[in-house]
C-alpha positions as a printed Julia matrix, in Angstrom:
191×3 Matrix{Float64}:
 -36.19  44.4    1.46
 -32.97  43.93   3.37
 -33.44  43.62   6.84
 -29.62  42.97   7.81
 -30.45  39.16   9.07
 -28.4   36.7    6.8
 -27.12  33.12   7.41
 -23.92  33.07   8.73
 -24.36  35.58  11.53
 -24.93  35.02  15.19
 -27.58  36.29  17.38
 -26.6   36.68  21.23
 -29.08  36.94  23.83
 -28.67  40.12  25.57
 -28.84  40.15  29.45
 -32.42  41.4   29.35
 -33.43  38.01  27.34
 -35.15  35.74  30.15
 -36.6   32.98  27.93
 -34.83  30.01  29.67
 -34.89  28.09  25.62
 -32.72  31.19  25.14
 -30.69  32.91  28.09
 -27.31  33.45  27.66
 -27.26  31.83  24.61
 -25.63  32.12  20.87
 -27.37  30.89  17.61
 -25.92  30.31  14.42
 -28.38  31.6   11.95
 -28.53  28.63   9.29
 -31.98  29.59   6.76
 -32.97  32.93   6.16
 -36.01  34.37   4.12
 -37.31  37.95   4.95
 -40.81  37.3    3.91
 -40.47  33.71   4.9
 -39.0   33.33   8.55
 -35.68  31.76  10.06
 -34.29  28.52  11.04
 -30.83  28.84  13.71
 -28.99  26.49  15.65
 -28.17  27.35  19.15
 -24.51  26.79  19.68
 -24.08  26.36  23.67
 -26.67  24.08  25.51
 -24.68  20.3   25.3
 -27.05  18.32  27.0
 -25.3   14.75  29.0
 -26.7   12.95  25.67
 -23.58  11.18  24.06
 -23.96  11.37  19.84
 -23.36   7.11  20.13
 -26.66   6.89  22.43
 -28.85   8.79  19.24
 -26.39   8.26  15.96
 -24.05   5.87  16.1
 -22.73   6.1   13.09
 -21.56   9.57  13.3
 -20.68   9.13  17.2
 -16.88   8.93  16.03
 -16.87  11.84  13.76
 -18.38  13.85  16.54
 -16.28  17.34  17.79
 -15.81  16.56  21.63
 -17.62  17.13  23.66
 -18.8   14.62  21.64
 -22.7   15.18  22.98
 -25.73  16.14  21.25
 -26.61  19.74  22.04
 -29.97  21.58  22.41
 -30.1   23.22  18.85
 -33.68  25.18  20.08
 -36.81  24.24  21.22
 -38.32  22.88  17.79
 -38.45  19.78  16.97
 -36.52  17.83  19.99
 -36.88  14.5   18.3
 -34.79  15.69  15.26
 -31.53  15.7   15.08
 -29.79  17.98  12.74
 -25.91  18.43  12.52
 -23.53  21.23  11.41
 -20.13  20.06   9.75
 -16.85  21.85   8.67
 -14.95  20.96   5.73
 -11.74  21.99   3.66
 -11.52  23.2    0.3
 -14.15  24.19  -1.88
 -15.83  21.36  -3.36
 -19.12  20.78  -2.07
 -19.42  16.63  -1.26
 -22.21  14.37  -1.52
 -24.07  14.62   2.08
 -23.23  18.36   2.71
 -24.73  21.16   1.8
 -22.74  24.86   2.63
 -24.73  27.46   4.78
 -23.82  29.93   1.94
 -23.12  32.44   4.91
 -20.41  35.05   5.03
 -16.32  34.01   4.33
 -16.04  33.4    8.09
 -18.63  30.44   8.03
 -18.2   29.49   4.36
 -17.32  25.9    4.68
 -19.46  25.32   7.65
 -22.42  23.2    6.21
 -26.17  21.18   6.92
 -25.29  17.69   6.93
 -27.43  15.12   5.75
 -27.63  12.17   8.19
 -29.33   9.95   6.41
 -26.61   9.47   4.66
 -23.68   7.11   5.23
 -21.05   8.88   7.47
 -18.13   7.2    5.12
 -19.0   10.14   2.57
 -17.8   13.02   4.43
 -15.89  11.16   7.02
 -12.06  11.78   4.98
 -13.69  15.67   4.22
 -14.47  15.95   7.73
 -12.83  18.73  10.07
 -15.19  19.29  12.91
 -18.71  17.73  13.16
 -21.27  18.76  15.76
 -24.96  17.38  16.36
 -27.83  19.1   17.31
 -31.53  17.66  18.91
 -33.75  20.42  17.52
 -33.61  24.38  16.65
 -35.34  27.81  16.93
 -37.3   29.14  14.0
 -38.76  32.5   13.73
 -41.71  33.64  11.48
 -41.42  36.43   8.89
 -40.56  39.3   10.85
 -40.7   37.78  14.43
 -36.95  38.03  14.37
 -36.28  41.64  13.58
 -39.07  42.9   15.98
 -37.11  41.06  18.59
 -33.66  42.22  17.9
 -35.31  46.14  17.79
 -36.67  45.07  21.39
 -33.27  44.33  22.23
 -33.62  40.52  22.71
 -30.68  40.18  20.53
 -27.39  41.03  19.24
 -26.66  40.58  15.93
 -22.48  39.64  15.47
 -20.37  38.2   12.92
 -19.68  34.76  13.43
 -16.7   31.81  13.0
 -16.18  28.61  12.27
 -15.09  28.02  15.15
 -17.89  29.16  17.66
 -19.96  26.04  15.82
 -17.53  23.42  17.01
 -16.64  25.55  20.58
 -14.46  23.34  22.84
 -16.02  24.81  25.78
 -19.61  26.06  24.77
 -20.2   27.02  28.73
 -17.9   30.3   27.75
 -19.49  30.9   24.17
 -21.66  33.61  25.31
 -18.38  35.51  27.4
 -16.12  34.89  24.17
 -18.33  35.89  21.52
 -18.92  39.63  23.26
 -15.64  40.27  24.16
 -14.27  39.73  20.87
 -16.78  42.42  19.78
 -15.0   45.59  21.59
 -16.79  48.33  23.29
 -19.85  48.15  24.5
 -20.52  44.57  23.73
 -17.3   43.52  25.74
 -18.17  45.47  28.69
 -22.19  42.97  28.36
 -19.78  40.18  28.48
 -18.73  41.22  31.94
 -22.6   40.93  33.15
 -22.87  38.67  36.15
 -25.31  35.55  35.78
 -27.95  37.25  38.08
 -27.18  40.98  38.68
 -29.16  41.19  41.89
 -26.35  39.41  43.71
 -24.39  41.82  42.63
């Protein structure tokens, strides 16, 4: 059964989304199994960790701000990165998110191994300390609650040079409705 979710897209939090793991925020959906669950990314919480401090070896390869972001509230101790490449060959060490065109050479990283495999490949590289995962059908009952906006994404909201305006840009780019959300003061009763 198609449900609509698919790697590749984004989910927004809507304004009415209070979980502080996910206010505000935008996650790159990265595994995706109807009757299975979902594994995303999210794509704006850099934390003051720099990548040298937990990976050294990929510390240069790094997309500034070259920190380790919050990827979700799974599985802190585990760092996962995203990478972008050229072309269409699919290198040792990366493995393509299969997602729509916009994302297509976006990819799962492997970090165990050696950076020097992707590091002539690489055009943007971003590292993540966890993620947020979703059991079969969790994630649809939420976006039909309204927790969530489902959007197209690109390649480059993964590798955002400021990823305090990801949530703004993302809306507004969608038109309409979704542009006017993007307008939403961070805590309407000052309003």
């Amino acid at each position: 059964m198609e449900d609509g979710i698919r790697v590749g897209l984004l989910l927004v939090a809507t304004p009415q989304l209070e979980d502080p793991n996910f206010r505000r925020s935008v996650v790159l959906l990265v595994e995706h199994d109807a009757g299975g669950g979902t594994l995303g990314v999210v794509l704006n919480r850099p934390t003051e960790v720099p990548v040298d401090r937990v990976l050294p070896p990929w510390a240069e390869l790094a997309t500034g701000p070259a920190v380790v972001f919050q990827g979700g509230p799974v599985a802190l101790e585990h760092p996962l990165a995203l990478a972008r490449l050229p072309g269409e060959e699919q290198p040792l060490g990366w493995r393509a998110l299969d997602g729509g065109a916009e994302v297509a050479r976006v990819g799962v990283v492997d970090l165990e191994a050696p950076p020097g495999l992707l590091a002539a490949e690489l055009l943007q590289l971003r590292v993540f300390a966890g993620y947020a995962g979703w059991s079969a059908g969790q994630l649809r009952a939420e976006i039909e609650e309204g927790s969530w906006y489902l959007v197209q994404a690109e390649a480059g909201d993964v590798f955002a040079g400021d990823p305090d305006r990801l949530w703004q840009n993302v809306l507004r780019r969608q038109g309409g409705d979704l542009a006017f959300v993007s307008t939403f003061p961070d805590d309407p009763t000052l309003n």
